[in-house]
Amino acid sequence: MSIPASNPSSQHFRGVMLMLVSALCFTANALLIRALGAVQAVDVWLLASVRFVVGLALIMAIYRVGKDAFQPRNLYRNRRLISRGVIGSLGVYGYYLSVVHLGAGRATFINNTYVVLGALLAVVMLHERFRLLLAAGGLLALAGLALITNVFAAGAQVSPYDLLAIAVAFGSAYIVVTIRQLHAEGEHTSTIFAAQCVYGLLLSLVPALLSWAPHPPLAWGLMLIAALSAAIGQITMTRAFRDLPVGEGSLMQILVPLGIAVGGVVFFSEQFAAYEMVGAAMILVGTVLPAVRR
């Protein structure tokens, strides 16, 4: 299965630019949520619900409904869209749960192994080429991520939540391959993104209402801006996968943990250790290697 391109060079450049915008938006989302935590603790179910509601609102604001555009009926007719929405929603919850029990660094590292898993899965399901340069870049970026997240810190022990994090990584790999398949089938970016929002909202809305608590205007403002950042990031990432192979597109998302680390230094007065700087350089080089292919 492949997605035809009238101008491969411009298509590739557009995909790279969209994926960079996506990484920037996801980084902003994470930093805004961290700032929100300093204002007031917010239940993860409420955060997820606000994110999905804002995502649906953004879709309705910028896309029309109709053929070759947003098609709401496909959300319950297309089995692949349903699986994208359900698995994606469960993955969000699984990731947050693994962060709570493993720590952000370890959970983030394990989750980002989906870059390699997705590339391998795309070889089998989409017949994409797994290039040597992509493999080298992926391994280098993951090694850099291990340094930044300090995943091999002394005292870390394997637990059942490691298995959960691995399952989330496999789910993420399946999702990015599914996005490519949906594009190849002619589904619009807005419909693919809406699947995550609709099924995610079905999962998170009831728990959010059951754990409802009042929040000050500043907290709501940060939640809404963070949700908008995530929505733009998700839309641009989904559209970018129409132009980029799974392995290359996924690899660029490892820039998000790097951006969060840099944001911690700039906005939260954190310090970068020497080994973390080495890790940052490895991520940058590993991400650039597969992208500079022409």
mmCIF file of C-alpha atoms in Angstrom:
data_model
loop_
_atom_site.group_PDB
_atom_site.id
_atom_site.type_symbol
_atom_site.label_atom_id
_atom_site.label_comp_id
_atom_site.label_asym_id
_atom_site.label_seq_id
_atom_site.Cartn_x
_atom_site.Cartn_y
_atom_site.Cartn_z
ATOM 1 C CA MET A 1 0.000 0.000 0.000
ATOM 2 C CA SER A 2 1.386 3.401 -0.931
ATOM 3 C CA ILE A 3 0.265 6.993 -1.250
ATOM 4 C CA PRO A 4 0.993 8.463 -4.680
ATOM 5 C CA ALA A 5 2.770 11.774 -4.956
ATOM 6 C CA SER A 6 2.805 14.176 -7.880
ATOM 7 C CA ASN A 7 5.920 15.922 -6.604
ATOM 8 C CA PRO A 8 7.808 13.716 -4.120
ATOM 9 C CA SER A 9 10.350 16.396 -3.134
ATOM 10 C CA SER A 10 7.788 19.062 -2.244
ATOM 11 C CA GLN A 11 5.581 16.436 -0.605
ATOM 12 C CA HIS A 12 8.466 15.307 1.596
ATOM 13 C CA PHE A 13 9.367 18.896 2.540
ATOM 14 C CA ARG A 14 5.747 19.666 3.432
ATOM 15 C CA GLY A 15 5.561 16.550 5.583
ATOM 16 C CA VAL A 16 8.760 17.466 7.432
ATOM 17 C CA MET A 17 7.535 21.013 8.104
ATOM 18 C CA LEU A 18 4.161 19.793 9.355
ATOM 19 C CA MET A 19 5.813 17.247 11.636
ATOM 20 C CA LEU A 20 8.086 19.940 13.079
ATOM 21 C CA VAL A 21 5.043 22.133 13.782
ATOM 22 C CA SER A 22 3.409 19.127 15.422
ATOM 23 C CA ALA A 23 6.430 18.493 17.658
ATOM 24 C CA LEU A 24 6.489 22.171 18.646
ATOM 25 C CA CYS A 25 2.786 22.106 19.552
ATOM 26 C CA PHE A 26 3.087 18.914 21.604
ATOM 27 C CA THR A 27 6.046 20.445 23.430
ATOM 28 C CA ALA A 28 3.995 23.562 24.203
ATOM 29 C CA ASN A 29 1.142 21.356 25.419
ATOM 30 C CA ALA A 30 3.401 19.519 27.879
ATOM 31 C CA LEU A 31 4.960 22.722 29.215
ATOM 32 C CA LEU A 32 1.549 24.373 29.635
ATOM 33 C CA ILE A 33 0.263 21.361 31.573
ATOM 34 C CA ARG A 34 3.328 21.565 33.786
ATOM 35 C CA ALA A 35 2.591 25.261 34.408
ATOM 36 C CA LEU A 36 -1.021 24.315 35.141
ATOM 37 C CA GLY A 37 0.204 21.949 37.859
ATOM 38 C CA ALA A 38 1.792 24.910 39.624
ATOM 39 C CA VAL A 39 -1.587 26.689 39.661
ATOM 40 C CA GLN A 40 -3.836 23.806 40.673
ATOM 41 C CA ALA A 41 -3.857 20.014 40.446
ATOM 42 C CA VAL A 42 -6.215 18.922 37.657
ATOM 43 C CA ASP A 43 -7.616 15.429 37.178
ATOM 44 C CA VAL A 44 -6.192 13.672 34.114
ATOM 45 C CA TRP A 45 -9.688 12.738 32.932
ATOM 46 C CA LEU A 46 -10.695 16.400 32.834
ATOM 47 C CA LEU A 47 -7.508 17.283 30.954
ATOM 48 C CA ALA A 48 -8.240 14.576 28.392
ATOM 49 C CA SER A 49 -11.898 15.587 28.031
ATOM 50 C CA VAL A 50 -11.042 19.252 27.479
ATOM 51 C CA ARG A 51 -8.420 18.210 24.932
ATOM 52 C CA PHE A 52 -10.910 16.112 22.956
ATOM 53 C CA VAL A 53 -13.694 18.723 23.110
ATOM 54 C CA VAL A 54 -11.346 21.454 21.871
ATOM 55 C CA GLY A 55 -10.139 19.099 19.139
ATOM 56 C CA LEU A 56 -13.681 18.535 17.880
ATOM 57 C CA ALA A 57 -14.410 22.271 18.062
ATOM 58 C CA LEU A 58 -11.288 22.996 16.001
ATOM 59 C CA ILE A 59 -12.345 20.453 13.380
ATOM 60 C CA MET A 60 -15.790 22.029 13.052
ATOM 61 C CA ALA A 61 -14.250 25.513 12.879
ATOM 62 C CA ILE A 62 -11.734 24.910 10.077
ATOM 63 C CA TYR A 63 -13.103 21.983 8.039
ATOM 64 C CA ARG A 64 -16.301 21.640 6.083
ATOM 65 C CA VAL A 65 -18.484 18.538 6.242
ATOM 66 C CA GLY A 66 -18.848 16.592 3.018
ATOM 67 C CA LYS A 67 -17.133 14.455 0.425
ATOM 68 C CA ASP A 68 -13.338 14.853 0.388
ATOM 69 C CA ALA A 69 -13.613 16.619 3.767
ATOM 70 C CA PHE A 70 -14.831 15.807 7.282
ATOM 71 C CA GLN A 71 -17.207 12.819 7.168
ATOM 72 C CA PRO A 72 -18.717 12.148 10.627
ATOM 73 C CA ARG A 73 -20.622 9.060 9.438
ATOM 74 C CA ASN A 74 -17.346 7.260 8.747
ATOM 75 C CA LEU A 75 -16.507 7.440 12.454
ATOM 76 C CA TYR A 76 -18.883 4.534 13.151
ATOM 77 C CA ARG A 77 -18.823 2.893 9.701
ATOM 78 C CA ASN A 78 -15.087 2.493 9.105
ATOM 79 C CA ARG A 79 -13.645 -0.215 11.347
ATOM 80 C CA ARG A 80 -10.129 1.105 10.918
ATOM 81 C CA LEU A 81 -11.235 4.535 12.139
ATOM 82 C CA ILE A 82 -12.926 2.929 15.130
ATOM 83 C CA SER A 83 -9.793 0.970 16.037
ATOM 84 C CA ARG A 84 -7.686 4.119 15.621
ATOM 85 C CA GLY A 85 -9.966 5.959 18.043
ATOM 86 C CA VAL A 86 -10.338 3.210 20.640
ATOM 87 C CA ILE A 87 -6.687 2.110 20.734
ATOM 88 C CA GLY A 88 -5.507 5.715 20.703
ATOM 89 C CA SER A 89 -7.760 6.582 23.641
ATOM 90 C CA LEU A 90 -6.657 3.561 25.665
ATOM 91 C CA GLY A 91 -3.059 4.446 24.842
ATOM 92 C CA VAL A 92 -3.457 7.938 26.309
ATOM 93 C CA TYR A 93 -4.747 6.484 29.581
ATOM 94 C CA GLY A 94 -2.088 3.741 29.597
ATOM 95 C CA TYR A 95 0.667 6.283 29.080
ATOM 96 C CA TYR A 96 -0.522 8.499 31.945
ATOM 97 C CA LEU A 97 -0.826 5.440 34.196
ATOM 98 C CA SER A 98 2.710 4.319 33.337
ATOM 99 C CA VAL A 99 4.019 7.840 34.027
ATOM 100 C CA VAL A 100 2.466 7.740 37.505
ATOM 101 C CA HIS A 101 4.024 4.384 38.397
ATOM 102 C CA LEU A 102 7.292 4.432 36.417
ATOM 103 C CA GLY A 103 8.113 8.128 36.354
ATOM 104 C CA ALA A 104 7.991 10.432 33.337
ATOM 105 C CA GLY A 105 11.490 9.565 32.124
ATOM 106 C CA ARG A 106 11.148 5.782 32.015
ATOM 107 C CA ALA A 107 7.581 5.858 30.654
ATOM 108 C CA THR A 108 8.524 8.366 27.946
ATOM 109 C CA PHE A 109 11.534 6.328 26.861
ATOM 110 C CA ILE A 110 9.593 3.062 26.593
ATOM 111 C CA ASN A 111 6.705 4.760 24.788
ATOM 112 C CA ASN A 112 9.054 6.286 22.218
ATOM 113 C CA THR A 113 10.334 2.868 21.183
ATOM 114 C CA TYR A 114 7.212 2.917 18.991
ATOM 115 C CA VAL A 115 9.422 4.762 16.479
ATOM 116 C CA VAL A 116 11.311 1.559 15.700
ATOM 117 C CA LEU A 117 8.281 -0.697 16.207
ATOM 118 C CA GLY A 118 6.191 1.431 13.837
ATOM 119 C CA ALA A 119 8.876 1.411 11.153
ATOM 120 C CA LEU A 120 9.102 -2.392 11.339
ATOM 121 C CA LEU A 121 5.317 -2.751 11.309
ATOM 122 C CA ALA A 122 5.127 -0.456 8.270
ATOM 123 C CA VAL A 123 7.543 -2.745 6.417
ATOM 124 C CA VAL A 124 5.131 -5.654 6.930
ATOM 125 C CA MET A 125 1.784 -3.866 6.522
ATOM 126 C CA LEU A 126 2.601 -1.023 4.113
ATOM 127 C CA HIS A 127 5.673 -2.445 2.351
ATOM 128 C CA GLU A 128 7.698 0.647 3.255
ATOM 129 C CA ARG A 129 11.482 0.417 3.017
ATOM 130 C CA PHE A 130 13.347 0.224 6.323
ATOM 131 C CA ARG A 131 16.483 2.126 5.276
ATOM 132 C CA LEU A 132 19.829 1.732 7.024
ATOM 133 C CA LEU A 133 19.985 5.502 7.587
ATOM 134 C CA LEU A 134 16.571 5.412 9.268
ATOM 135 C CA ALA A 135 17.624 2.529 11.513
ATOM 136 C CA ALA A 136 20.826 4.344 12.508
ATOM 137 C CA GLY A 137 18.960 7.598 13.160
ATOM 138 C CA GLY A 138 16.299 5.853 15.228
ATOM 139 C CA LEU A 139 18.798 4.020 17.425
ATOM 140 C CA LEU A 140 20.896 7.171 17.887
ATOM 141 C CA ALA A 141 17.843 9.251 18.843
ATOM 142 C CA LEU A 142 16.608 6.598 21.278
ATOM 143 C CA ALA A 143 20.047 6.431 22.885
ATOM 144 C CA GLY A 144 19.975 10.220 23.261
ATOM 145 C CA LEU A 145 16.481 10.026 24.740
ATOM 146 C CA ALA A 146 17.738 7.462 27.263
ATOM 147 C CA LEU A 147 20.358 9.972 28.414
ATOM 148 C CA ILE A 148 17.894 12.868 28.687
ATOM 149 C CA THR A 149 15.277 10.831 30.571
ATOM 150 C CA ASN A 150 17.916 9.079 32.733
ATOM 151 C CA VAL A 151 16.064 5.837 32.108
ATOM 152 C CA PHE A 152 18.901 3.647 33.356
ATOM 153 C CA ALA A 153 19.187 5.364 36.739
ATOM 154 C CA ALA A 154 20.392 3.242 39.621
ATOM 155 C CA GLY A 155 17.616 1.551 41.561
ATOM 156 C CA ALA A 156 15.188 1.206 38.647
ATOM 157 C CA GLN A 157 13.374 -2.152 38.790
ATOM 158 C CA VAL A 158 11.198 -3.917 36.252
ATOM 159 C CA SER A 159 7.498 -3.894 37.164
ATOM 160 C CA PRO A 160 4.178 -4.831 35.522
ATOM 161 C CA TYR A 161 3.844 -1.188 34.485
ATOM 162 C CA ASP A 162 6.861 -1.657 32.226
ATOM 163 C CA LEU A 163 4.757 -4.202 30.353
ATOM 164 C CA LEU A 164 1.931 -1.662 30.210
ATOM 165 C CA ALA A 165 4.313 0.940 28.759
ATOM 166 C CA ILE A 166 5.495 -1.587 26.161
ATOM 167 C CA ALA A 167 1.869 -2.333 25.237
ATOM 168 C CA VAL A 168 1.280 1.413 24.816
ATOM 169 C CA ALA A 169 4.331 1.596 22.527
ATOM 170 C CA PHE A 170 2.954 -1.228 20.372
ATOM 171 C CA GLY A 171 -0.402 0.556 20.299
ATOM 172 C CA SER A 172 1.264 3.789 19.177
ATOM 173 C CA ALA A 173 3.100 1.899 16.434
ATOM 174 C CA TYR A 174 -0.176 0.399 15.235
ATOM 175 C CA ILE A 175 -1.852 3.810 15.245
ATOM 176 C CA VAL A 176 0.732 5.575 13.065
ATOM 177 C CA VAL A 177 0.582 2.712 10.557
ATOM 178 C CA THR A 178 -3.217 2.894 10.645
ATOM 179 C CA ILE A 179 -3.103 6.635 9.937
ATOM 180 C CA ARG A 180 -1.063 5.933 6.783
ATOM 181 C CA GLN A 181 -3.558 3.243 5.769
ATOM 182 C CA LEU A 182 -6.511 5.571 6.304
ATOM 183 C CA HIS A 183 -4.881 8.256 4.172
ATOM 184 C CA ALA A 184 -4.294 5.678 1.432
ATOM 185 C CA GLU A 185 -7.976 4.716 1.612
ATOM 186 C CA GLY A 186 -8.970 8.341 1.057
ATOM 187 C CA GLU A 187 -9.991 9.345 4.579
ATOM 188 C CA HIS A 188 -9.568 13.040 5.310
ATOM 189 C CA THR A 189 -7.178 14.282 8.004
ATOM 190 C CA SER A 190 -10.072 15.807 9.952
ATOM 191 C CA THR A 191 -11.983 12.512 10.058
ATOM 192 C CA ILE A 192 -8.921 10.579 11.213
ATOM 193 C CA PHE A 193 -8.280 13.089 13.995
ATOM 194 C CA ALA A 194 -11.964 13.177 14.951
ATOM 195 C CA ALA A 195 -11.850 9.424 15.619
ATOM 196 C CA GLN A 196 -9.402 10.028 18.456
ATOM 197 C CA CYS A 197 -11.506 12.873 19.857
ATOM 198 C CA VAL A 198 -14.865 11.086 19.707
ATOM 199 C CA TYR A 199 -13.764 7.755 21.149
ATOM 200 C CA GLY A 200 -11.426 9.460 23.587
ATOM 201 C CA LEU A 201 -14.310 11.565 24.872
ATOM 202 C CA LEU A 202 -16.470 8.457 25.283
ATOM 203 C CA LEU A 203 -13.741 7.013 27.493
ATOM 204 C CA SER A 204 -12.892 10.091 29.565
ATOM 205 C CA LEU A 205 -16.093 12.117 29.949
ATOM 206 C CA VAL A 206 -17.850 10.038 32.634
ATOM 207 C CA PRO A 207 -14.746 9.748 34.887
ATOM 208 C CA ALA A 208 -14.180 13.496 34.427
ATOM 209 C CA LEU A 209 -17.728 14.299 35.563
ATOM 210 C CA LEU A 210 -17.529 11.887 38.506
ATOM 211 C CA SER A 211 -14.332 13.533 39.752
ATOM 212 C CA TRP A 212 -15.464 17.091 38.979
ATOM 213 C CA ALA A 213 -13.962 19.896 41.071
ATOM 214 C CA PRO A 214 -14.056 23.704 40.669
ATOM 215 C CA HIS A 215 -11.059 25.409 39.056
ATOM 216 C CA PRO A 216 -10.040 29.089 38.902
ATOM 217 C CA PRO A 217 -10.130 31.018 35.591
ATOM 218 C CA LEU A 218 -6.339 30.832 35.228
ATOM 219 C CA ALA A 219 -6.451 27.033 35.391
ATOM 220 C CA TRP A 220 -9.195 26.909 32.766
ATOM 221 C CA GLY A 221 -7.255 29.290 30.549
ATOM 222 C CA LEU A 222 -4.135 27.131 30.709
ATOM 223 C CA MET A 223 -6.204 23.990 30.090
ATOM 224 C CA LEU A 224 -7.817 25.485 26.991
ATOM 225 C CA ILE A 225 -4.551 26.796 25.528
ATOM 226 C CA ALA A 226 -2.850 23.460 26.232
ATOM 227 C CA ALA A 227 -5.737 21.613 24.590
ATOM 228 C CA LEU A 228 -5.567 23.879 21.533
ATOM 229 C CA SER A 229 -1.828 23.243 21.251
ATOM 230 C CA ALA A 230 -2.427 19.490 21.430
ATOM 231 C CA ALA A 231 -5.207 19.665 18.838
ATOM 232 C CA ILE A 232 -3.060 21.585 16.355
ATOM 233 C CA GLY A 233 -0.210 19.183 17.036
ATOM 234 C CA GLN A 234 -2.427 16.162 16.392
ATOM 235 C CA ILE A 235 -3.920 17.592 13.189
ATOM 236 C CA THR A 236 -0.539 18.540 11.725
ATOM 237 C CA MET A 237 0.951 15.169 12.702
ATOM 238 C CA THR A 238 -1.963 13.304 11.121
ATOM 239 C CA ARG A 239 -1.641 15.329 7.911
ATOM 240 C CA ALA A 240 2.149 14.900 7.872
ATOM 241 C CA PHE A 241 1.782 11.113 7.823
ATOM 242 C CA ARG A 242 0.111 11.465 4.443
ATOM 243 C CA ASP A 243 3.442 12.710 3.094
ATOM 244 C CA LEU A 244 6.022 10.926 5.264
ATOM 245 C CA PRO A 245 6.827 7.236 5.776
ATOM 246 C CA VAL A 246 5.982 5.907 9.221
ATOM 247 C CA GLY A 247 9.578 5.505 10.411
ATOM 248 C CA GLU A 248 10.734 8.958 9.377
ATOM 249 C CA GLY A 249 7.647 10.785 10.601
ATOM 250 C CA SER A 250 7.578 9.019 13.963
ATOM 251 C CA LEU A 251 11.267 9.638 14.537
ATOM 252 C CA MET A 252 10.726 13.394 14.406
ATOM 253 C CA GLN A 253 8.365 13.147 17.383
ATOM 254 C CA ILE A 254 11.350 12.286 19.604
ATOM 255 C CA LEU A 255 12.064 16.014 19.372
ATOM 256 C CA VAL A 256 9.169 16.503 21.820
ATOM 257 C CA PRO A 257 10.980 15.145 24.927
ATOM 258 C CA LEU A 258 13.994 17.218 23.896
ATOM 259 C CA GLY A 259 11.816 20.318 23.604
ATOM 260 C CA ILE A 260 10.297 19.635 27.019
ATOM 261 C CA ALA A 261 13.771 19.317 28.538
ATOM 262 C CA VAL A 262 14.868 22.604 26.950
ATOM 263 C CA GLY A 263 11.628 24.234 28.110
ATOM 264 C CA GLY A 264 12.367 23.058 31.640
ATOM 265 C CA VAL A 265 15.671 24.926 31.508
ATOM 266 C CA VAL A 266 14.202 28.093 29.980
ATOM 267 C CA PHE A 267 10.921 28.376 31.896
ATOM 268 C CA PHE A 268 11.407 26.360 35.085
ATOM 269 C CA SER A 269 15.071 27.059 35.916
ATOM 270 C CA GLU A 270 16.183 23.450 35.545
ATOM 271 C CA GLN A 271 19.804 22.522 34.840
ATOM 272 C CA PHE A 272 21.185 20.481 31.940
ATOM 273 C CA ALA A 273 23.880 17.992 32.959
ATOM 274 C CA ALA A 274 26.728 17.260 30.541
ATOM 275 C CA TYR A 275 25.358 13.812 29.656
ATOM 276 C CA GLU A 276 21.950 15.370 28.931
ATOM 277 C CA MET A 277 23.580 17.781 26.474
ATOM 278 C CA VAL A 278 25.188 14.796 24.760
ATOM 279 C CA GLY A 279 21.763 13.138 24.639
ATOM 280 C CA ALA A 280 20.216 16.268 23.130
ATOM 281 C CA ALA A 281 22.865 16.335 20.394
ATOM 282 C CA MET A 282 22.265 12.637 19.661
ATOM 283 C CA ILE A 283 18.522 13.236 19.288
ATOM 284 C CA LEU A 284 19.074 16.125 16.891
ATOM 285 C CA VAL A 285 21.534 14.189 14.739
ATOM 286 C CA GLY A 286 19.405 11.037 14.798
ATOM 287 C CA THR A 287 16.319 12.982 13.730
ATOM 288 C CA VAL A 288 18.052 14.890 10.940
ATOM 289 C CA LEU A 289 19.818 11.874 9.396
ATOM 290 C CA PRO A 290 16.767 10.235 7.768
ATOM 291 C CA ALA A 291 15.156 13.579 6.826
ATOM 292 C CA VAL A 292 18.130 14.762 4.738
ATOM 293 C CA ARG A 293 17.677 12.129 2.081
ATOM 294 C CA ARG A 294 17.626 14.111 -1.161
#
